[in-house]
Short mmCIF file of C-alpha atoms in Angstrom, two decimals:
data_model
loop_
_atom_site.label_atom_id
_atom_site.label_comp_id
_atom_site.label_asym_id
_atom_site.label_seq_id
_atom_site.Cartn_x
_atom_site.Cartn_y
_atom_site.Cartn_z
CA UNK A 1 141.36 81.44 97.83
CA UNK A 2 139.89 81.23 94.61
CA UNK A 3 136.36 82.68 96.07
CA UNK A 4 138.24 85.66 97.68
CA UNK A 5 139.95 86.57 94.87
CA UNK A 6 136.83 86.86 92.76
CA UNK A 7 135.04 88.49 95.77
CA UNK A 8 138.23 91.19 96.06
CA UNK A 9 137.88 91.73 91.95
CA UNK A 10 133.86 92.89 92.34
CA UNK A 11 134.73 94.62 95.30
CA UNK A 12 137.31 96.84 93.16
CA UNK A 13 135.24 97.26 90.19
CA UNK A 14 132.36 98.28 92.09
CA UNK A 15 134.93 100.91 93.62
CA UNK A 16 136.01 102.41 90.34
CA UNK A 17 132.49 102.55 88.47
CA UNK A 18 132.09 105.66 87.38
CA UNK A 19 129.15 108.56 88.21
CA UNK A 20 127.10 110.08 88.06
CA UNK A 21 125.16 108.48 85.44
CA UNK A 22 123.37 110.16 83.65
CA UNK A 23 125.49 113.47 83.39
CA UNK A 24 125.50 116.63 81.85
CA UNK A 25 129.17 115.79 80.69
CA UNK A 26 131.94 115.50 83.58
CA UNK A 27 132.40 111.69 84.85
CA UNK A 28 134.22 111.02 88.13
CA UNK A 29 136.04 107.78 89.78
CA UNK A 30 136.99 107.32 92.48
CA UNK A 31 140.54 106.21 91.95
CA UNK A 32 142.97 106.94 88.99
CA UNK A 33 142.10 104.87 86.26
CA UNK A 34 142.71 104.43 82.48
CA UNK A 35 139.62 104.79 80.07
CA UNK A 36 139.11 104.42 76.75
CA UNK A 37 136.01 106.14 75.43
CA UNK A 38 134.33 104.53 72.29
CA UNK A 39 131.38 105.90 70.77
CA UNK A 40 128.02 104.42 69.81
CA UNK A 41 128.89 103.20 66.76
CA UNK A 42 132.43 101.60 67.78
CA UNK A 43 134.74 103.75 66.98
CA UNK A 44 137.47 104.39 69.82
CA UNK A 45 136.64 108.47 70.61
CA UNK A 46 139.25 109.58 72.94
CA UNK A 47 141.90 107.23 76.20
CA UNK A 48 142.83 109.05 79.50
CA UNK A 49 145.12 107.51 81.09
CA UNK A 50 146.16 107.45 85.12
CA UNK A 51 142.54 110.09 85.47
CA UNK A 52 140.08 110.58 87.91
CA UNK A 53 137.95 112.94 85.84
CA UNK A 54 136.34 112.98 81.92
CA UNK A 55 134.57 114.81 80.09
CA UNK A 56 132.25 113.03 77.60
CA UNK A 57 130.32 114.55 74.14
CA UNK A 58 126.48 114.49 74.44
CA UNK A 59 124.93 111.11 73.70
CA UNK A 60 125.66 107.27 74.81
CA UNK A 61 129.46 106.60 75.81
CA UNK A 62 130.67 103.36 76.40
CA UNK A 63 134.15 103.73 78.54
CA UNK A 64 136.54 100.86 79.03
CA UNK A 65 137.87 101.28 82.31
CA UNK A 66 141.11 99.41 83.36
CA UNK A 67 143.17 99.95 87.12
CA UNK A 68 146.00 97.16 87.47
CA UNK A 69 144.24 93.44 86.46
CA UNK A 70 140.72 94.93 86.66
CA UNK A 71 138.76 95.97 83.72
CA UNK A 72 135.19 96.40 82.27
CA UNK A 73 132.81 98.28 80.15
CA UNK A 74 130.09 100.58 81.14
CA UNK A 75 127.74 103.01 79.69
CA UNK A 76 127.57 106.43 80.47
CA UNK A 77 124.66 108.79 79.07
CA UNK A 78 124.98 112.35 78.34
CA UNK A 79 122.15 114.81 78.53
#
């Protein structure tokens, strides 16, 4: 029980990372998800909520991603 429900939380994660990564600005998931965008020097940039598609300004990105009880941080570059 307690290894399942760890395994099922990767499992989901790994199903909404985002991609492609790098881009030349449009990220894509694969489910609706909420993001918060925050910027490279910490500063939240922009939040989408309930999206499956964002666009991001040139340069690193780091997005909080959330869907129900999963969450995490990732880095997206821009070209």
């Amino acid at each position: 029980p307690l290894y399942s429900s760890a395994a099922s939380d990767v499992y989901k994660r790994q199903a909404l990372i985002p991609y492609p990564n790098p881009t030349k600005g449009y990220v894509n998931f694969t489910e609706r998800v909420d993001v918060l965008v925050i910027d490279n020097l910490g500063k939240n940039h922009a939040f989408y909520k309930n999206t499956k598609r964002i666009k991001l300004d040139k340069g690193i990105n780091y997005l909080k991603v959330t869907k129900d009880k999963v969450n995490f941080t990732t880095i997206i570059i821009v070209k």
